Each structure stands twice: as structure tokens, then as C-alpha cells.
CSV table of N, CA and C in Angstrom, one decimal:
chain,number,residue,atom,x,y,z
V,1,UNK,N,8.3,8.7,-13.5
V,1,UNK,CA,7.0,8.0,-13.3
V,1,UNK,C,6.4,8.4,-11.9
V,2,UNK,N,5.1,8.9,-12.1
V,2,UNK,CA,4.8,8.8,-10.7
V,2,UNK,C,3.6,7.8,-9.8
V,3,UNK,N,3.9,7.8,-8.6
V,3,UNK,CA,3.2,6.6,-8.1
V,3,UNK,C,2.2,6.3,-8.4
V,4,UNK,N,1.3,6.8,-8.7
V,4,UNK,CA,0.0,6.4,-8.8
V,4,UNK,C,-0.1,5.2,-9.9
V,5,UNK,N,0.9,5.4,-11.2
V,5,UNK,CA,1.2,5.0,-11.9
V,5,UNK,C,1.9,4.0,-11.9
V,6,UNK,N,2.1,3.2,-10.6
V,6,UNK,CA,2.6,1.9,-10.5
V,6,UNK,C,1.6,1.5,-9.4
V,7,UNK,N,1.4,-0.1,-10.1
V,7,UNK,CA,0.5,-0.8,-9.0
V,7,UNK,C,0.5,-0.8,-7.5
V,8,UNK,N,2.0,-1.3,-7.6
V,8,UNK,CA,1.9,-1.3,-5.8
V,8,UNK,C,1.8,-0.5,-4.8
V,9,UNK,N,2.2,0.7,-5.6
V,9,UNK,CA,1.7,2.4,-4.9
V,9,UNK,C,0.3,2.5,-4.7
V,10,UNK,N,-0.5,2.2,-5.5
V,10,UNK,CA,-1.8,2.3,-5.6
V,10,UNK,C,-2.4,1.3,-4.5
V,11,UNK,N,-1.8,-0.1,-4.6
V,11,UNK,CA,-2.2,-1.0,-3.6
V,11,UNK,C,-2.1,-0.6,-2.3
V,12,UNK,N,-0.9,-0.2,-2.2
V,12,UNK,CA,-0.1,0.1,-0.5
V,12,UNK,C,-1.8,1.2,-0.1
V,13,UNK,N,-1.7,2.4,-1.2
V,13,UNK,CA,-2.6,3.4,-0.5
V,13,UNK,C,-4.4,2.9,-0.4
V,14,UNK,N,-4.4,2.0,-1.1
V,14,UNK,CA,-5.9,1.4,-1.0
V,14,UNK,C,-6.2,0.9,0.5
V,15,UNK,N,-4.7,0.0,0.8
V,15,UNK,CA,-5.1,-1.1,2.0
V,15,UNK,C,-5.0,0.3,3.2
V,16,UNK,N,-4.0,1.3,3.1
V,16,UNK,CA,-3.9,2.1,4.0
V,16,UNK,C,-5.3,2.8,4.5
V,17,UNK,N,-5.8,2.9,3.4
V,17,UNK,CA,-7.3,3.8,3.4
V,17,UNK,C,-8.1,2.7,3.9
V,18,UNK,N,-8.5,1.4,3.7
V,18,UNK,CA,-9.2,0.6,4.5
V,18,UNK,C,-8.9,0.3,5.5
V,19,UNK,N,-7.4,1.1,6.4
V,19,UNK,CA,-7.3,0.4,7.7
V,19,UNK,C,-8.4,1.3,8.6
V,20,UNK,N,-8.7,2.7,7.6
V,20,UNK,CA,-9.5,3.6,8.4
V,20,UNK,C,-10.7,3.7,8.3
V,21,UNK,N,-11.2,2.5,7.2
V,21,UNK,CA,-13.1,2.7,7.0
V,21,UNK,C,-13.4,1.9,7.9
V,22,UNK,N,-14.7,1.8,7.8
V,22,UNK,CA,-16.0,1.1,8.0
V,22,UNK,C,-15.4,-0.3,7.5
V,23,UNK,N,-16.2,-1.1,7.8
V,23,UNK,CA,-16.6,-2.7,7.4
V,23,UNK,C,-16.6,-2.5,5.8
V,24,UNK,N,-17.8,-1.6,5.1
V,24,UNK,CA,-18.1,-2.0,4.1
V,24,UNK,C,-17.1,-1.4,3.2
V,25,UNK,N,-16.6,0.2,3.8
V,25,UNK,CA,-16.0,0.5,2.9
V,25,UNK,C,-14.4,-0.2,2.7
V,26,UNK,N,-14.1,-0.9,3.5
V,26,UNK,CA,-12.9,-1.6,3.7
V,26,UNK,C,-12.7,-2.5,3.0
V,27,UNK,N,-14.2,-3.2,3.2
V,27,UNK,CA,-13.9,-4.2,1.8
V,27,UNK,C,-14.1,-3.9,0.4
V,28,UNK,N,-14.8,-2.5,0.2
V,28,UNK,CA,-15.0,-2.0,-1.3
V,28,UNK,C,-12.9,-1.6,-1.6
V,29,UNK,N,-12.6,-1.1,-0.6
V,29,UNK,CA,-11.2,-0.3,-0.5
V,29,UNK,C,-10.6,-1.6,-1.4
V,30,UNK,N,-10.1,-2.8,0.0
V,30,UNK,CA,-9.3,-4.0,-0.4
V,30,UNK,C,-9.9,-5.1,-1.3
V,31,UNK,N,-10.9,-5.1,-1.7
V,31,UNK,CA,-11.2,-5.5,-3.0
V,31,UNK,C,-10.8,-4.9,-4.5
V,32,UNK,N,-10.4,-3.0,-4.4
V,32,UNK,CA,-9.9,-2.6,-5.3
V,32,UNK,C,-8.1,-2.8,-5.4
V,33,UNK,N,-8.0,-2.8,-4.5
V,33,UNK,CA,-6.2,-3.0,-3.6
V,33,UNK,C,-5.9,-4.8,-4.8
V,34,UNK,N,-6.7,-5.5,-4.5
V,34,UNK,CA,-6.2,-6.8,-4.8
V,34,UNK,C,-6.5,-7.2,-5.9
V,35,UNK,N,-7.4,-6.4,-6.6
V,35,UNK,CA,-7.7,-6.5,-8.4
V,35,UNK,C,-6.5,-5.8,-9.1
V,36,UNK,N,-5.6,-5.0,-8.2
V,36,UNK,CA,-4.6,-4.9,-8.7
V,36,UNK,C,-3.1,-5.8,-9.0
V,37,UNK,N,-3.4,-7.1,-8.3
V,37,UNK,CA,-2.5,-8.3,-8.9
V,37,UNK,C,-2.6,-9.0,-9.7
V,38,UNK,N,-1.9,-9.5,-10.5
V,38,UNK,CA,-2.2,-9.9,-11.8
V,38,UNK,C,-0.7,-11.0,-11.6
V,39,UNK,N,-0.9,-12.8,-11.0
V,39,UNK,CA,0.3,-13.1,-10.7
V,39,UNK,C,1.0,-13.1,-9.9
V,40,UNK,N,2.0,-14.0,-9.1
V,40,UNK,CA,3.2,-13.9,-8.9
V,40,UNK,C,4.1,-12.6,-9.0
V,41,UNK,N,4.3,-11.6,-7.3
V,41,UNK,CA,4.9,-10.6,-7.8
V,41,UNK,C,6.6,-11.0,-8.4
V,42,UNK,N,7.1,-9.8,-9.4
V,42,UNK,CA,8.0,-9.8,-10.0
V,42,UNK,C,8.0,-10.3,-10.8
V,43,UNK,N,7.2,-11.5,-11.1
V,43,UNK,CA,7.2,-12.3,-12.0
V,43,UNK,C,8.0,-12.0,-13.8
V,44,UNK,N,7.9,-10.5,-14.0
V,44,UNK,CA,8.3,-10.2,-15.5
V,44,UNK,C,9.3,-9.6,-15.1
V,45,UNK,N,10.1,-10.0,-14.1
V,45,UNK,CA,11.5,-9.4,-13.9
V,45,UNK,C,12.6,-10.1,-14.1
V,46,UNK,N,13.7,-10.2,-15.2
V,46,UNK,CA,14.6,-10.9,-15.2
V,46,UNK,C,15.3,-11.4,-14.3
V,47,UNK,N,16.1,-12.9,-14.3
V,47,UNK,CA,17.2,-13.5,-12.9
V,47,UNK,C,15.9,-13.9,-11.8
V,48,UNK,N,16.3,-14.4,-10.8
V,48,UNK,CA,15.9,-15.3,-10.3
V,48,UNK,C,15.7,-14.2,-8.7
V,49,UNK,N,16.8,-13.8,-8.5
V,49,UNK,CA,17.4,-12.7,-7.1
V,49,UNK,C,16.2,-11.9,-6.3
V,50,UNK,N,16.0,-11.2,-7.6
V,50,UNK,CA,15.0,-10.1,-6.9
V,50,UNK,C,13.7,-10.8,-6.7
V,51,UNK,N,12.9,-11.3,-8.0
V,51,UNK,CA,11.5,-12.0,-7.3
V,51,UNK,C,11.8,-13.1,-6.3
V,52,UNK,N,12.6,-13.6,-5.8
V,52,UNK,CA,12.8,-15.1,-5.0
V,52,UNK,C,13.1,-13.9,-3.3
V,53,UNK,N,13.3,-12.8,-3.4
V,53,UNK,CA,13.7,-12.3,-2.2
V,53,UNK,C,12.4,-11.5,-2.0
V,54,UNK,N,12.5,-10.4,-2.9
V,54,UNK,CA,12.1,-9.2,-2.6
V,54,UNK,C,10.4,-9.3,-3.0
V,55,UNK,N,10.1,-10.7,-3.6
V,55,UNK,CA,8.5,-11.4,-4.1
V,55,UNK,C,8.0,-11.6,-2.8
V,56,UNK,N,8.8,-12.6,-1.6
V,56,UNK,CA,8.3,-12.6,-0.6
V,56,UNK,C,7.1,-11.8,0.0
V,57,UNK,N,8.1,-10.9,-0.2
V,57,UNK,CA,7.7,-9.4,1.3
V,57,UNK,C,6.4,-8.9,0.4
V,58,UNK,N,6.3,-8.9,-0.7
V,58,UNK,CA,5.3,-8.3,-1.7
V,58,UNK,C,4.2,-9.4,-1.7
V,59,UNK,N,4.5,-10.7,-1.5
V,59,UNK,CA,3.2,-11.6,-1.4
V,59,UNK,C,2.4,-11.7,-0.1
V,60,UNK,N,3.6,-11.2,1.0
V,60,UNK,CA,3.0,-11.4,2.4
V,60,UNK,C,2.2,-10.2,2.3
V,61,UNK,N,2.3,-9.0,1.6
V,61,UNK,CA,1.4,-7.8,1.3
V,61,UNK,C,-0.1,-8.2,1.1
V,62,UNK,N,0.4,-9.1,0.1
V,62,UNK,CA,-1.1,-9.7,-0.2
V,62,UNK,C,-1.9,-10.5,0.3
V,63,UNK,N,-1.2,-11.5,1.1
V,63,UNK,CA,-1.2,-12.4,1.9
V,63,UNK,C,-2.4,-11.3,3.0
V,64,UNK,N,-1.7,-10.7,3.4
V,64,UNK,CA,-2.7,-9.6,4.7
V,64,UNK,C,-3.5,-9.0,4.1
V,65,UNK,N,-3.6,-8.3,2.8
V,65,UNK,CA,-5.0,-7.8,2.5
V,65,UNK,C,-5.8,-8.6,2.1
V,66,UNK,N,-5.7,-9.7,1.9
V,66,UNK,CA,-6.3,-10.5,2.1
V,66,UNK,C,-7.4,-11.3,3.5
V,67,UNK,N,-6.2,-11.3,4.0
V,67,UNK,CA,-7.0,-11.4,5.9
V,67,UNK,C,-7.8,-10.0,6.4
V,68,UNK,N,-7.3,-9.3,5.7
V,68,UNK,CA,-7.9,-8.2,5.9
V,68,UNK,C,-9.2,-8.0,5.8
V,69,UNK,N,-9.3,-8.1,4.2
V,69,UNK,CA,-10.6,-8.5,3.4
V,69,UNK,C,-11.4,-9.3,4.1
V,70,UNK,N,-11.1,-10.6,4.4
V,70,UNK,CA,-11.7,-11.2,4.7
V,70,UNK,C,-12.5,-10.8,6.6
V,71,UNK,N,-11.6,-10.2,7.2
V,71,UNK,CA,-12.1,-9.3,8.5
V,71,UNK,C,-13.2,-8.7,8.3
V,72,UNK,N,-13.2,-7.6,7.1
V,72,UNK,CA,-13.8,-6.7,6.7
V,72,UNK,C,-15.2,-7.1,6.7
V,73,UNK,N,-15.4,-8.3,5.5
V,73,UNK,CA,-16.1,-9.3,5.2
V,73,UNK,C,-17.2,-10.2,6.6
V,74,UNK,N,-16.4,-10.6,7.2
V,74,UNK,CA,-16.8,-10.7,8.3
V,74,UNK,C,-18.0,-9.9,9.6
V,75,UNK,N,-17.1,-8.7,9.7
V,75,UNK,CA,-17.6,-7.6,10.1
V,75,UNK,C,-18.9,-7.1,9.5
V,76,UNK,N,-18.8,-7.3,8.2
V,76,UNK,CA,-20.6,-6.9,7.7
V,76,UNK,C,-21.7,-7.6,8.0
V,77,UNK,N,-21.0,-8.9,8.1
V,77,UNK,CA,-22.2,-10.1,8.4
V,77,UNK,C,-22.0,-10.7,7.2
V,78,UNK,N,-21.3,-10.6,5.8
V,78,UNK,CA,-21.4,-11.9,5.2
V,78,UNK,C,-20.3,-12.7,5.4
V,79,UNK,N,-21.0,-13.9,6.5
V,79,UNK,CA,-20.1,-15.2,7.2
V,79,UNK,C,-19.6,-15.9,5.7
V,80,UNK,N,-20.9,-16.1,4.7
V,80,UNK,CA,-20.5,-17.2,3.6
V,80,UNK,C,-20.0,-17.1,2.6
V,81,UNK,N,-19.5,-15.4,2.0
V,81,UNK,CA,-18.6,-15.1,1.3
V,81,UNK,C,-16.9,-15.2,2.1
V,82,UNK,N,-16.7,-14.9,3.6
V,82,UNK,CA,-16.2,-14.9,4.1
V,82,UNK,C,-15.5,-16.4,4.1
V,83,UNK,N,-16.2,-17.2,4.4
V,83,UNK,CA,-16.1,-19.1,4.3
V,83,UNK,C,-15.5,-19.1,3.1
V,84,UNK,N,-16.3,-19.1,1.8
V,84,UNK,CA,-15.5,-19.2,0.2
V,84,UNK,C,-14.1,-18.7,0.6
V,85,UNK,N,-14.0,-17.5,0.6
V,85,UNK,CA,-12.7,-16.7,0.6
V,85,UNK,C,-11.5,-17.4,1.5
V,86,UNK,N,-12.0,-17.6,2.8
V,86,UNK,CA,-10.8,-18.1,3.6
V,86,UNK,C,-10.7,-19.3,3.3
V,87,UNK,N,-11.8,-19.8,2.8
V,87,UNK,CA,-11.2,-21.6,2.5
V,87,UNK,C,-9.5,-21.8,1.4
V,88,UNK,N,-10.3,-21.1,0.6
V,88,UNK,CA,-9.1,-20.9,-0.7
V,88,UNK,C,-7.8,-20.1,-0.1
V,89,UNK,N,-7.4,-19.4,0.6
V,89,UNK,CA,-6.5,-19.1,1.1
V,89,UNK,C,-6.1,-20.1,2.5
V,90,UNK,N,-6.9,-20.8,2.9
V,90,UNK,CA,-6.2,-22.0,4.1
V,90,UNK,C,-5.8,-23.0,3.3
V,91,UNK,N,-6.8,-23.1,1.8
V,91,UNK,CA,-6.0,-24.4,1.6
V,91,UNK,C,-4.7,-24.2,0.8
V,92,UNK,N,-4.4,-23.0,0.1
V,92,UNK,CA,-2.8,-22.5,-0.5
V,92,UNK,C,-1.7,-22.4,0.6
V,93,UNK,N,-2.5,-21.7,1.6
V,93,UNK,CA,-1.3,-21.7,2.9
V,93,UNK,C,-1.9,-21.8,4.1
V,94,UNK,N,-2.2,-23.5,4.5
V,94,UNK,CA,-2.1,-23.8,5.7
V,94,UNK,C,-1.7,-23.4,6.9
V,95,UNK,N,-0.3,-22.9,6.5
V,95,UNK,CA,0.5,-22.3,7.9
V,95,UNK,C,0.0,-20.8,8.3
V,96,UNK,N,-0.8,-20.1,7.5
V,96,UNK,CA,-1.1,-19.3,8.2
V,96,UNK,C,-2.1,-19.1,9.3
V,97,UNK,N,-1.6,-19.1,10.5
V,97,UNK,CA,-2.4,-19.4,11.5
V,97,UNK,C,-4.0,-17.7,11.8
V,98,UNK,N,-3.4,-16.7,10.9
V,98,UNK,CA,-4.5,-15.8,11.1
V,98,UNK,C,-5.7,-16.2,10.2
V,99,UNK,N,-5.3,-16.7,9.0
V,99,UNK,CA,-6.3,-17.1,8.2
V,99,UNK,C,-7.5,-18.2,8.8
V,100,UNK,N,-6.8,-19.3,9.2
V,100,UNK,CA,-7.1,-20.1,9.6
V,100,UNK,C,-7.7,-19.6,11.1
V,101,UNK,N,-7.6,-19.0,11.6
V,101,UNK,CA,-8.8,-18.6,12.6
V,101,UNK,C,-9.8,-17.4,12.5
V,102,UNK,N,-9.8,-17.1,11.6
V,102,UNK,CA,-10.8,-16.3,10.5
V,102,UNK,C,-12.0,-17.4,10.2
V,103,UNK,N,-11.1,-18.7,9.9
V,103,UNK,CA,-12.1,-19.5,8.7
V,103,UNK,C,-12.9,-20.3,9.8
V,104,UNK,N,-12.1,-20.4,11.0
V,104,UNK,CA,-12.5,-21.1,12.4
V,104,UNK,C,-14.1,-20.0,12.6
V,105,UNK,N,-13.5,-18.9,12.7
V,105,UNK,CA,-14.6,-17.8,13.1
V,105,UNK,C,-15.7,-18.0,12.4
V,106,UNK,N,-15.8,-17.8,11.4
V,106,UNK,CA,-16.4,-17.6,10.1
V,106,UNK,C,-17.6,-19.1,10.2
V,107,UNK,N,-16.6,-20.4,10.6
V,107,UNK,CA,-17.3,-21.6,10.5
V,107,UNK,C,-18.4,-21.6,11.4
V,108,UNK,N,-17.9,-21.3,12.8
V,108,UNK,CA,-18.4,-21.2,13.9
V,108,UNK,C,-19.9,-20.5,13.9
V,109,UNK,N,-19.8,-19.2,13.6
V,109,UNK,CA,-21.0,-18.1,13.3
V,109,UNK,C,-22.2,-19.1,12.1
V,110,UNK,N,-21.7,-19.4,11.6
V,110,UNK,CA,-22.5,-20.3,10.7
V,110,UNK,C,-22.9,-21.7,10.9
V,111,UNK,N,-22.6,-22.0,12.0
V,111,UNK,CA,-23.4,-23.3,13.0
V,111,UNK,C,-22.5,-24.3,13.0
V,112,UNK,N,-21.3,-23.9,12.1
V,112,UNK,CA,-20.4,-25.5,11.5
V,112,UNK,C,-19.2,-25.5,12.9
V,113,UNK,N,-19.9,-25.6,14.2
V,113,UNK,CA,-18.7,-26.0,15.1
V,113,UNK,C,-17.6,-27.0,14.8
V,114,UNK,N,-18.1,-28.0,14.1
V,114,UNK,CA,-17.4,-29.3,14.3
V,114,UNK,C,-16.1,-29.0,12.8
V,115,UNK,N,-16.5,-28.5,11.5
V,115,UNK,CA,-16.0,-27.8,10.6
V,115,UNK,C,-14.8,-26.8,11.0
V,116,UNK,N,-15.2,-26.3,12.0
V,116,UNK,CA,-14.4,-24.9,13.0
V,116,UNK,C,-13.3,-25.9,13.7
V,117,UNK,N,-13.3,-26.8,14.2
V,117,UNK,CA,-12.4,-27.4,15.1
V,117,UNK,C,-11.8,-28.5,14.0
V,118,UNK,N,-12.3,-28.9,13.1
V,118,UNK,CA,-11.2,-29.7,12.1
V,118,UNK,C,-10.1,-28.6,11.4
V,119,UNK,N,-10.6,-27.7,11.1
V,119,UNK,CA,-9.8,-26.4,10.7
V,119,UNK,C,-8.9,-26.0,11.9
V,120,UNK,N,-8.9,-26.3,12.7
V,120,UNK,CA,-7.8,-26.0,13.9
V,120,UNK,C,-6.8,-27.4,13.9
V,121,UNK,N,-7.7,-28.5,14.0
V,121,UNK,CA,-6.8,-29.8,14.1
V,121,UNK,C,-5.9,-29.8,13.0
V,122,UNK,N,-6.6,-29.5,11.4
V,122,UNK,CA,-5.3,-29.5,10.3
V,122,UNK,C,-4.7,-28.5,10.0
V,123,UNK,N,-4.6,-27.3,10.9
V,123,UNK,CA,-3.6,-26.3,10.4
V,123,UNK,C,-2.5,-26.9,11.9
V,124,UNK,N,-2.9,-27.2,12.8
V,124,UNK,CA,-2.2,-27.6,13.9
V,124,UNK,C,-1.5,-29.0,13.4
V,125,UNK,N,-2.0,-30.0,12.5
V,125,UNK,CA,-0.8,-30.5,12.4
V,125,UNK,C,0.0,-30.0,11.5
V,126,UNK,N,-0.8,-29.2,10.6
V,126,UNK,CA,0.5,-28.8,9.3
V,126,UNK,C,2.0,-27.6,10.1
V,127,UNK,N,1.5,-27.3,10.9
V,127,UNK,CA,2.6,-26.6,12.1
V,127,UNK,C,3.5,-27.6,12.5
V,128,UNK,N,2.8,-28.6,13.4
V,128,UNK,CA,3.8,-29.5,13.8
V,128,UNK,C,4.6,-30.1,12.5
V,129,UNK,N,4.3,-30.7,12.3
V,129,UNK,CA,4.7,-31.6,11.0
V,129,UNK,C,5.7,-30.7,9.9
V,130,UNK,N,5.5,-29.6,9.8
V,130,UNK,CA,6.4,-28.7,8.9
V,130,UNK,C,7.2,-28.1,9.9
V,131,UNK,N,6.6,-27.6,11.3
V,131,UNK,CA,7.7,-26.5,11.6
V,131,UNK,C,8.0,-26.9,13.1
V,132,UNK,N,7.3,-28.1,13.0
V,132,UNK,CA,8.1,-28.4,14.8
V,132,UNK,C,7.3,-27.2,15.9
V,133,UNK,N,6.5,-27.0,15.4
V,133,UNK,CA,5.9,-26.0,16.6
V,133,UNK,C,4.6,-26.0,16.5
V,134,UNK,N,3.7,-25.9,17.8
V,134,UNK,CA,2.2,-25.8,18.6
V,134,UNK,C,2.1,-24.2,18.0
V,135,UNK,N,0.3,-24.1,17.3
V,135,UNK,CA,-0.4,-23.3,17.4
V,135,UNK,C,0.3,-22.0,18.4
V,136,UNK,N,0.2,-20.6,17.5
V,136,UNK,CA,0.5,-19.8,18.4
V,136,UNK,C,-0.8,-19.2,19.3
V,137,UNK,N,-0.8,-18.0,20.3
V,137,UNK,CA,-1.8,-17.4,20.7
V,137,UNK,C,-3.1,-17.5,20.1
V,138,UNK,N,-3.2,-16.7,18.4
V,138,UNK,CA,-4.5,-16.2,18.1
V,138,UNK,C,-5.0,-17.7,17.8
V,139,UNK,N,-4.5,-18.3,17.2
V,139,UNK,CA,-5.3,-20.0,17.2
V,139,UNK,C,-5.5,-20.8,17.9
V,140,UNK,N,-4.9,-20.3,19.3
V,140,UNK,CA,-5.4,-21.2,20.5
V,140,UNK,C,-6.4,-20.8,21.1
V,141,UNK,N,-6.5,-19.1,21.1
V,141,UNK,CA,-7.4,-18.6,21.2
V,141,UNK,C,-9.1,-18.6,20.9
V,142,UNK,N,-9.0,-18.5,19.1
V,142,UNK,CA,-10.0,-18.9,18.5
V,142,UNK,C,-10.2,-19.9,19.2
V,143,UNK,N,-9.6,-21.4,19.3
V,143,UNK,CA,-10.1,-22.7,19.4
V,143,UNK,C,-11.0,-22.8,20.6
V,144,UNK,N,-10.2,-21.9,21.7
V,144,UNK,CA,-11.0,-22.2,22.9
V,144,UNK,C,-12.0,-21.5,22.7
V,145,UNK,N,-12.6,-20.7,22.6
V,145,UNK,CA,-13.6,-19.9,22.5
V,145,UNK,C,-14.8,-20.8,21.5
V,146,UNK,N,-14.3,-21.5,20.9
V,146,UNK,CA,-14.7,-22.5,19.9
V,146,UNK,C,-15.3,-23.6,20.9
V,147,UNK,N,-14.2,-24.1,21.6
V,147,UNK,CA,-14.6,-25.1,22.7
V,147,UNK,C,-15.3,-24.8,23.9
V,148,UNK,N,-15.4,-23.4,24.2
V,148,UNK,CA,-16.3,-23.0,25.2
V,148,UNK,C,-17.8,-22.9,24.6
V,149,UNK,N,-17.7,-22.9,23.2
V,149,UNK,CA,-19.0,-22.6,23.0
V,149,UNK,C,-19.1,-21.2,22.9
V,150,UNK,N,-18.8,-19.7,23.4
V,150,UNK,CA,-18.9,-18.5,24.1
V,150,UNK,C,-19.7,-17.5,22.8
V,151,UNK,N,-20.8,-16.8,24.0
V,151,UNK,CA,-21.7,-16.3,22.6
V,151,UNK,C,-21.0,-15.0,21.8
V,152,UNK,N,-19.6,-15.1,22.6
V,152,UNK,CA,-18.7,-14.0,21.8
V,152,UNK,C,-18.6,-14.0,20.5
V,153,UNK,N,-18.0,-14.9,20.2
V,153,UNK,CA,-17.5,-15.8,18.8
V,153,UNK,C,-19.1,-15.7,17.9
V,154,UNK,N,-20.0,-15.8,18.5
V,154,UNK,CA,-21.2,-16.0,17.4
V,154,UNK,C,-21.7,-14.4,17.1
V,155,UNK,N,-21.4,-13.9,17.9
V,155,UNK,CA,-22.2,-12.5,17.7
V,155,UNK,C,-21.7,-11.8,16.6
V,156,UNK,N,-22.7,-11.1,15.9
V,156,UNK,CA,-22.1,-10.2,14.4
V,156,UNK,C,-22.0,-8.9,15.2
V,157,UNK,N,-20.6,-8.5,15.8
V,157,UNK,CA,-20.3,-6.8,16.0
V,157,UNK,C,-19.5,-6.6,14.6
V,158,UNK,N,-20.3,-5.6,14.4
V,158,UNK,CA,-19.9,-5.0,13.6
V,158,UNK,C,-18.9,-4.1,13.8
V,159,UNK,N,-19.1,-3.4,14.7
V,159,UNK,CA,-18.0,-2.2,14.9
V,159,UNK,C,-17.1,-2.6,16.1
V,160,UNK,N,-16.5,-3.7,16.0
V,160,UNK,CA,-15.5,-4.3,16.6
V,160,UNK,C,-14.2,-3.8,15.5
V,161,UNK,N,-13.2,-3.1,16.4
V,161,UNK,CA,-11.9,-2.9,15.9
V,161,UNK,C,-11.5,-3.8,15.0
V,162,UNK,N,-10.8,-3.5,13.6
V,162,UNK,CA,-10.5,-5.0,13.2
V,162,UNK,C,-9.1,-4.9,14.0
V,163,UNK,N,-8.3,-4.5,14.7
V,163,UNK,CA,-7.1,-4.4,15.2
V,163,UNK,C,-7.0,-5.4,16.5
V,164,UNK,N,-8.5,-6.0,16.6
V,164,UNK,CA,-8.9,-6.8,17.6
V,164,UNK,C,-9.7,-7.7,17.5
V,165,UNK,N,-10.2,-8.3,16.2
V,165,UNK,CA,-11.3,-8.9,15.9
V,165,UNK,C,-10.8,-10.6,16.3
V,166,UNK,N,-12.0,-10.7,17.4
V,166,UNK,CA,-11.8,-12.1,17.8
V,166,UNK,C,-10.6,-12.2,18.3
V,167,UNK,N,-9.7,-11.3,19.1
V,167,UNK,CA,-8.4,-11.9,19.2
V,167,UNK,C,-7.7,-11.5,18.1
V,168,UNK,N,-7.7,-11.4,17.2
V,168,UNK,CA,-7.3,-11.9,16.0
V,168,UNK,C,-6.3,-10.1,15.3
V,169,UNK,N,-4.9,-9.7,15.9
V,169,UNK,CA,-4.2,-8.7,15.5
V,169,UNK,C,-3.9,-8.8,14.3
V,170,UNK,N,-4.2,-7.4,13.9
V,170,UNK,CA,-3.8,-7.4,12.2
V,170,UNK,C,-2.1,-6.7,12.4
């Protein structure tokens, strides 16, 4: 069999190719990258073993092109596709603290300061409260920049690195 001929080969090389476009074409790239999931990976794999281990590492895959996307997204200037998209991914997983200052960003650029800083308050308690730990760097970061007001955060650069976007390492 050859790779191309399996999804996740095709996925891996999609997201790799948008680490090197443009804004738009990044999101044409990882839009095609994530129409290739269908489900819960492993999911048609018998036993329990491999999808409960090796599903992880394959969802966190997705988990990122996802944030990715949604960078991408950002970066063009649509804030309110951007909003839809990270909402639904903050509210499946809270604890991700990159998503969640994406959605902070995203709120912020669109006038919703106060929206921006409740989205910090409930991913910061879902941290404490699950994992016994304070907001890391990039969400403390967003926040202040949030709380300064700073016309960083509002500005649409476009050709801002996504390797740096807002703080925010992919």
C-alpha cells in the first residue's frame, strides 16, 4: 500500500504543507488535512490497547491542526469564523490552554473584551480544579495584553509568523 493511500499520510503531508503557506492557503491546506477524519482515531480497530494509547497521539494531531486552522483563519481577518470554530473546540476541551487564547484573541479583535476575559477566567478554573495548576505562559500572556487593552492584540497582521502569533507557539 502506498501512502498516499492512507489517510493519515495524506493528513500529516497537508498540515506539513500549510506550515509553509500563506494565511489563506494554510487554511485551504488544513481544511483539506481535517475532512480527512471521519471519528474517533482507530476507532475500527479491534481490542481496546492500540486506539486507547496510540488514539491519543493521533487526536492531539488533530487537536493542532485544528489550532492551526484556526491561526490561519485568524491571520486572514476572518475573526467570526475564527470565534464559531474555537468556541466548539474550547468547549470539548477546556484544558487546552492554546485554543483558549486563540478564542481570547479572536474575542478581543471583535470588541467582545469582557467575552475575552471570561474565556480566560473558565479555562483557568477548569486548570485549577482538574489539574491543580495556574494558567501557563501563552494564557497569561493573551490575558494581559487583554487587560492592557494593547493595540497589539487588535491589529489584523497578517503576515505575522504563525510560529509567533500573539505569543501563541505552535
Amino acid at each position: 500500500m502506498e501512502k498516499e493511500q492512507v489517510d493519515l499520510h495524506r493528513f500529516r503531508r497537508l498540515v506539513d504543507m500549510a506550515q509553509n503557506a500563506g494565511a489563506m492557503r494554510a487554511c485551504e491546506l488544513l481544511e483539506d488535512a481535517l475532512e480527512l477524519w471521519h471519528g474517533p482515531p482507530l476507532s475500527g480497530v479491534a481490542g481496546q490497547w492500540l486506539p486507547s494509547t496510540a488514539g491519543v497521539y493521533l487526536e492531539e494531531e488533530r487537536l493542532s491542526a485544528l489550532e492551526e486552522h484556526a491561526t490561519a483563519t485568524l491571520e486572514t481577518g476572518r475573526v467570526r469564523d475564527a470565534i464559531r470554530e474555537l468556541t466548539s473546540l474550547v468547549v470539548e476541551h477546556p484544558l487546552r490552554e492554546r485554543a483558549a487564547s486563540l478564542l481570547m484573541t479572536a474575542l478581543h479583535r471583535e470588541g467582545r473584551r469582557g467575552d475575552a476575559l471570561t474565556v480566560f477566567r473558565d479555562t483557568r478554573r477548569h486548570l485549577v480544579q482538574e489539574l491543580g495548576i495556574e494558567p501557563g505562559s501563552i494564557l497569561r500572556n493573551t490575558h494581559q495584553k487583554i487587560l492592557s487593552d494593547t493595540h497589539e492584540i487588535l491589529s489584523r497582521n497578517t503576515h505575522a509568523p504563525r510560529d509567533d502569533f500573539m505569543g501563541v507557539r505552535t
